[in-house]
Short mmCIF file of C-alpha atoms in Angstrom, two decimals:
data_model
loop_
_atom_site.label_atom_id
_atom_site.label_comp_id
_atom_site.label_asym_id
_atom_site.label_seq_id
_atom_site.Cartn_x
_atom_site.Cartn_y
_atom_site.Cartn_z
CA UNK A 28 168.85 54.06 54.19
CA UNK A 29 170.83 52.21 56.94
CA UNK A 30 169.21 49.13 58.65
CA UNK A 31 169.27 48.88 62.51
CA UNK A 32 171.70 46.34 63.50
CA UNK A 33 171.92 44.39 66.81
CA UNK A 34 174.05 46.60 68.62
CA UNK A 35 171.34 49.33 67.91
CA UNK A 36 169.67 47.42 70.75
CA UNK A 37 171.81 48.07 73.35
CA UNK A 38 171.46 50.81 75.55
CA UNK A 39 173.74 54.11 76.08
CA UNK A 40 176.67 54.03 73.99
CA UNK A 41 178.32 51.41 72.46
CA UNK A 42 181.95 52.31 73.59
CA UNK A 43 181.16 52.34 77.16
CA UNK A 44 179.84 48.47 76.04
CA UNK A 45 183.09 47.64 74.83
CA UNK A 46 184.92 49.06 77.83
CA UNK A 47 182.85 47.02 80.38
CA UNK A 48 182.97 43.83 78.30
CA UNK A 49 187.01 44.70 78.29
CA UNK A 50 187.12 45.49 82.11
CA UNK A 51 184.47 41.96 82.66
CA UNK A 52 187.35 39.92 80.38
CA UNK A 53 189.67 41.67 82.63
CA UNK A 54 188.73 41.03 85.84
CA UNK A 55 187.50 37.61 85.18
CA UNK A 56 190.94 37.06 83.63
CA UNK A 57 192.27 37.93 87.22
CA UNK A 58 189.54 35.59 89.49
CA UNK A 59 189.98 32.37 86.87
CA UNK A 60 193.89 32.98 87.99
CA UNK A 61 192.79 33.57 91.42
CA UNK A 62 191.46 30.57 91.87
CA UNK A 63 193.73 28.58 89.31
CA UNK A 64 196.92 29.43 91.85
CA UNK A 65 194.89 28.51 94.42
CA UNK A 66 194.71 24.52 93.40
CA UNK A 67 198.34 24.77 94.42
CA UNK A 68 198.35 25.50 97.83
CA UNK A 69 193.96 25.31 98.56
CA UNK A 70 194.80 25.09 102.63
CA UNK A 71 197.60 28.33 102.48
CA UNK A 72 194.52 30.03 100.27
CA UNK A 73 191.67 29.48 103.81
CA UNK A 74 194.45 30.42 106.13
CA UNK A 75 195.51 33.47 104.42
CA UNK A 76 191.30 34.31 103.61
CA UNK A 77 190.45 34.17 107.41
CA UNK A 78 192.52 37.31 107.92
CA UNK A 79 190.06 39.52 105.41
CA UNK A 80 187.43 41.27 107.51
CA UNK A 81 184.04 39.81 105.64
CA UNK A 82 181.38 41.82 107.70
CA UNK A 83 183.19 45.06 106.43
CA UNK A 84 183.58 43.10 102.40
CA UNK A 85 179.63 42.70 102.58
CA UNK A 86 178.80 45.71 103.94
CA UNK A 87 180.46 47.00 100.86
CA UNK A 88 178.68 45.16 98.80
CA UNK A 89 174.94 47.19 100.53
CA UNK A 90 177.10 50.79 99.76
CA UNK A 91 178.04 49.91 95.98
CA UNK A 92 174.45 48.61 94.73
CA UNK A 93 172.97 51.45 96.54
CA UNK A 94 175.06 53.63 94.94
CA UNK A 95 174.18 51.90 91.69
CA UNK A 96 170.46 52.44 92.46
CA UNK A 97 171.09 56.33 92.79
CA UNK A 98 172.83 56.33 89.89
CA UNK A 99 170.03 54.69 87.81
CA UNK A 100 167.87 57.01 90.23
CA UNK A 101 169.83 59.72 89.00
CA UNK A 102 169.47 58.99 84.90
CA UNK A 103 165.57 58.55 84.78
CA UNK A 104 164.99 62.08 86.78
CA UNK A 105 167.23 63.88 84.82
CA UNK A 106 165.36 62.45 81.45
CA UNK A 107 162.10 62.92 83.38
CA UNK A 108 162.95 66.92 83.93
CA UNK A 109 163.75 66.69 87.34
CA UNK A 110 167.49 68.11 87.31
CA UNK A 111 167.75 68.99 90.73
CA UNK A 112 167.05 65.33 92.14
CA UNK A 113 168.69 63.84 89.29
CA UNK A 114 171.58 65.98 90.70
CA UNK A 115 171.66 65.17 94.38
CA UNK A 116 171.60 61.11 93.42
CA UNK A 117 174.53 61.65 91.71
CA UNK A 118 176.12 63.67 95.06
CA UNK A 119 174.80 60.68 97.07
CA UNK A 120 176.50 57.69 94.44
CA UNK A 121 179.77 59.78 94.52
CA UNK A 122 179.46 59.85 98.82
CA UNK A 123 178.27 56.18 98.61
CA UNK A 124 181.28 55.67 96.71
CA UNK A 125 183.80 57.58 99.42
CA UNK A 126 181.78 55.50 102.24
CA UNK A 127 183.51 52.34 100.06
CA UNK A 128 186.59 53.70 100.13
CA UNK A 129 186.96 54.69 103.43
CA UNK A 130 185.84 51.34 104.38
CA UNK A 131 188.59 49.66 101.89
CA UNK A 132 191.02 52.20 103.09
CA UNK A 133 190.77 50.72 106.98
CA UNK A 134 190.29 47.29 105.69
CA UNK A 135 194.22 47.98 104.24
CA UNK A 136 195.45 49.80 107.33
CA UNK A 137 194.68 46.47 109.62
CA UNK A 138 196.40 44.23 107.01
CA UNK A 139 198.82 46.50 107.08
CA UNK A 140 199.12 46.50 111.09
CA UNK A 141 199.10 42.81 111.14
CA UNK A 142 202.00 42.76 109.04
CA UNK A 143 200.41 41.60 106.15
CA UNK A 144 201.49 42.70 102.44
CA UNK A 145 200.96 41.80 98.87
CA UNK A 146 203.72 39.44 99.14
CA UNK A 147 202.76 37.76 102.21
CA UNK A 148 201.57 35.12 99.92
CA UNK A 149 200.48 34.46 96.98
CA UNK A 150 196.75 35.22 97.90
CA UNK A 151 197.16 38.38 99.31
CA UNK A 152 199.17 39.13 95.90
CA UNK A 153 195.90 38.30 94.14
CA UNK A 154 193.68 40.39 96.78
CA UNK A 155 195.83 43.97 96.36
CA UNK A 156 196.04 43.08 92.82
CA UNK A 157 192.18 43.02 92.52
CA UNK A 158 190.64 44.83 95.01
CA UNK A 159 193.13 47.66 94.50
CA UNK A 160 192.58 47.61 91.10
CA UNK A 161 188.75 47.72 91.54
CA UNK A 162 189.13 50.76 94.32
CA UNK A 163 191.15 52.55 91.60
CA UNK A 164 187.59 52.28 89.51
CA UNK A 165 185.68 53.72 92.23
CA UNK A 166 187.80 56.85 92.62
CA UNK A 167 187.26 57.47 88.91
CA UNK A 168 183.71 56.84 89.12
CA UNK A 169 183.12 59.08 91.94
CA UNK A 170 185.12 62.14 90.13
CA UNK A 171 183.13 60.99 86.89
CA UNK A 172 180.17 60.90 88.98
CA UNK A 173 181.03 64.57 90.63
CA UNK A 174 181.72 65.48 86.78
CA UNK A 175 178.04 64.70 85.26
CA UNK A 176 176.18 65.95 88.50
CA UNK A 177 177.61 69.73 87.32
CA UNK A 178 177.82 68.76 83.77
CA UNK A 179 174.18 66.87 83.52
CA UNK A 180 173.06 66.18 79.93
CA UNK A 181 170.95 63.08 80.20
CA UNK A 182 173.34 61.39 77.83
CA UNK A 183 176.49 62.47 79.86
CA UNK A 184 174.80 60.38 83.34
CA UNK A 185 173.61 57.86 80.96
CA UNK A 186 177.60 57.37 80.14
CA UNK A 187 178.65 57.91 83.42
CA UNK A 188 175.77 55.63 85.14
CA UNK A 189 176.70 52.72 83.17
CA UNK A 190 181.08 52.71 84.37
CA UNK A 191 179.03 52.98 87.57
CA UNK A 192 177.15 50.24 87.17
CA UNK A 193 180.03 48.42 85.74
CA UNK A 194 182.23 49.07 88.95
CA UNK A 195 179.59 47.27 90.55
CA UNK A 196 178.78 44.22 88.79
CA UNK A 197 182.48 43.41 89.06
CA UNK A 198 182.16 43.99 92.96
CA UNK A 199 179.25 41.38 93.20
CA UNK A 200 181.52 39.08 91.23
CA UNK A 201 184.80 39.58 92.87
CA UNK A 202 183.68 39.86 96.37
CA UNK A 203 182.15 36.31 96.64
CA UNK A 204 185.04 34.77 95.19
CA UNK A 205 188.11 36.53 97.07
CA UNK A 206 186.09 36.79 100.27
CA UNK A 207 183.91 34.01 100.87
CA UNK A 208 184.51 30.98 98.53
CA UNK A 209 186.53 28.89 101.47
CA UNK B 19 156.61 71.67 80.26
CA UNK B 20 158.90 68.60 81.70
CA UNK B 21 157.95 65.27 80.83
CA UNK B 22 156.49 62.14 83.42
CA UNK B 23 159.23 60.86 85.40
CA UNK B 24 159.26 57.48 84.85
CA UNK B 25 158.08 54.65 87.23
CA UNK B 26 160.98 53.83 89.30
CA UNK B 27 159.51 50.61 90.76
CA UNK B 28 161.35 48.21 88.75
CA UNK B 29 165.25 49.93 89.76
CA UNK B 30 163.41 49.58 93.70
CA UNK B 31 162.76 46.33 93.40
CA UNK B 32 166.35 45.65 91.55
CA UNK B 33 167.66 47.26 94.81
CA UNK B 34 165.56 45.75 96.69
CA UNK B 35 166.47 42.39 95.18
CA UNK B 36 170.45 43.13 95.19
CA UNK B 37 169.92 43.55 98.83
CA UNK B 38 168.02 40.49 99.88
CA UNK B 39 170.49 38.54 97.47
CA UNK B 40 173.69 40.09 99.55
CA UNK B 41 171.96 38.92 102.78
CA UNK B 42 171.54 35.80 101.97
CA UNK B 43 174.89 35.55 100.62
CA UNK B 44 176.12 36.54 104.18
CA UNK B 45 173.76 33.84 105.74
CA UNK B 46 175.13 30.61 103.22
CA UNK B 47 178.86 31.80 103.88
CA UNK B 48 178.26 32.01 107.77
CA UNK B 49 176.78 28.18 107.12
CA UNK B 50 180.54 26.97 106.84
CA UNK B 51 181.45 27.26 110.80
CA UNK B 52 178.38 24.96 111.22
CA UNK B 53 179.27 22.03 109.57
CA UNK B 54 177.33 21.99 105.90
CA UNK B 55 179.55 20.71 103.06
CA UNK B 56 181.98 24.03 101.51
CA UNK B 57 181.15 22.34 98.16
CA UNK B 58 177.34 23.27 98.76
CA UNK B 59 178.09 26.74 100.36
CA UNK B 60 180.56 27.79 97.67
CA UNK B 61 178.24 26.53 95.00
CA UNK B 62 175.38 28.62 96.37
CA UNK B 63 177.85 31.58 97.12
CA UNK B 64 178.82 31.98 93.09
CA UNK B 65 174.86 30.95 92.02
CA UNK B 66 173.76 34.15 94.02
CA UNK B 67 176.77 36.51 93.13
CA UNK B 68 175.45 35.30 89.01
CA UNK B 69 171.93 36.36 89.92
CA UNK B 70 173.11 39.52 91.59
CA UNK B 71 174.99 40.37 88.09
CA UNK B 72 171.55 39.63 86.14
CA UNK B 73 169.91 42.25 88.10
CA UNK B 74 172.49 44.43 87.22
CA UNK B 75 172.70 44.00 83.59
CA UNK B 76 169.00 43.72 83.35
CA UNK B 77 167.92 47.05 85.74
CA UNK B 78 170.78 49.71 86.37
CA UNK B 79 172.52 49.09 82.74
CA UNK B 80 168.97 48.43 81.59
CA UNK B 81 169.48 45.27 79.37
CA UNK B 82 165.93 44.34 80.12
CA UNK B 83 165.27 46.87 77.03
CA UNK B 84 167.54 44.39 75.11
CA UNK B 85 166.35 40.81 75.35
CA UNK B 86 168.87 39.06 73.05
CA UNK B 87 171.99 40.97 74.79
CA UNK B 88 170.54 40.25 78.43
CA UNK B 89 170.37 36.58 77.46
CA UNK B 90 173.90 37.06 75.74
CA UNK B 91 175.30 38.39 78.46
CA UNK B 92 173.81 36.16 80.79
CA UNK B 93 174.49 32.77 79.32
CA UNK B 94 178.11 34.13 79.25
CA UNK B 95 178.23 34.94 82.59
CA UNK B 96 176.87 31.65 83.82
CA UNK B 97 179.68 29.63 82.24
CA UNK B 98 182.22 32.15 83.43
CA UNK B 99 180.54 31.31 86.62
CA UNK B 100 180.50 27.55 85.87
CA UNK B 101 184.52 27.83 84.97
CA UNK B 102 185.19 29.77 88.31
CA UNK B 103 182.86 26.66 90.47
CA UNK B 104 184.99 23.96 88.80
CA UNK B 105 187.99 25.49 89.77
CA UNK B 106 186.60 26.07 92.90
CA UNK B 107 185.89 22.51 93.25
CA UNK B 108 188.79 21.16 92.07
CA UNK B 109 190.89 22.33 94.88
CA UNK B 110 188.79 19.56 97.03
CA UNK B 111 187.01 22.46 99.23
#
């Protein structure tokens, strides 16, 4: 007979663990560089930050953990029995998740009118580098999101809740640092 | 016959929490056309964004279930957190 180890603890599955520890390594990788380049050139770094539109960063930041919390929503109805609200949270995280993009998508399309591009300077190389890659987890989490709302096993939102949720703890971390630490 | 949906009180009041937490977030940043030291408002900035991540692990990818791995997790975060304030720092803000 097998003994439970440690890792029995955690919740959900263990590979989906390993992927948001990898993705947490990753991204904190990228904001210890971040703010390592920016000891070279601190004043360049507050100029170039004043151009990033905050109120539109934060309100962000209300759309993702929202999102989140239908997604958790979304996991304890569906193991409760209730499959058709279980359902619709997942429709809302996935819209909640467009509403972000959208919002990231205009954020772009001013930098983009005021001239400004991922080699402007060095911080706006970091800012694509890391916000982009973060949007590029929110489209997959909204089609993943789309995917268990039809396909809605309680372990397959379970799964899918918890790249969700991981989307969004890097957001809480990376939006402080590239957005408001001045 | 369907089972008791469980309480959702403690994922509100995670939300609930995650929300107050961004506000004052937004509040401490807009401190820095006013004068107060950027040291202080950065330092504040990254100690919310850590307790926004607790709430997090702990509710939506319910470590609370998991004790040892919340405090793991935690304790890692917090000197991830401590790396990215002395760097932070450093650069005389």
């Amino acid at each position: 007979m097998s003994e439970a180890t440690a890792l029995d603890e955690l919740p959900g599955e263990l590979l989906m663990w390993v992927l948001i520890v990898s993705e947490l390594l990753v991204f904190g990788m990228g904001l210890a560089a971040f703010l390592g380049v920016r000891l070279t050139d601190p004043a360049g770094f507050a100029e170039a930050q004043d151009h990033l539109h905050r109120t539109g960063a934060a309100l962000n930041t209300i759309v993702l953990v929202t999102s989140g919390f239908l997604a958790a929503l979304a996991l304890r109805w569906r193991e409760g029995g209730a499959r058709r609200k279980a359902r619709l949270a997942l429709v809302g995280a996935a819209a909640l998740g467009v509403v972000f993009l959208v919002i990231k998508g205009a954020e772009y399309a001013g930098k983009a009118a005021q001239g400004i591009a991922w080699d402007t300077h060095p911080f706006f190389t970091f800012y694509y580098l890391l916000t982009g890659f973060h949007a590029a987890h929110v489209v997959a989490g909204v089609v993943i999101l789309m995917l268990v709302a039809w396909k809605d096993a309680a372990k397959n939102i379970e799964v899918a809740g918890a790249f969700w949720h991981m989307v969004d703890l890097v957001w809480v971390l990376l939006f402080p640092v590239i957005y408001l630490l001045a | 016959m369907n089972e008791p949906v469980k309480n959702p009180d403690p994922l509100r009041r995670a939300w609930l929490t995650l929300l107050a937490l961004s506000g004052a977030s937004a509040l401490v940043a807009e401190l820095a056309g006013q004068g107060v030291d950027r040291r202080l408002i950065g330092t504040a900035i990254l100690v919310l964004a850590l307790m926004k991540s607790r709430v997090i692990l702990a509710r939506y990818l319910d470590l609370a279930a998991a004790p040892s791995w919340l405090r793991g997790f935690t304790l890692t975060l917090w000197i991830f957190g401590g790396l990215l304030l002395g760097l932070f720092l450093v650069a005389g803000a």
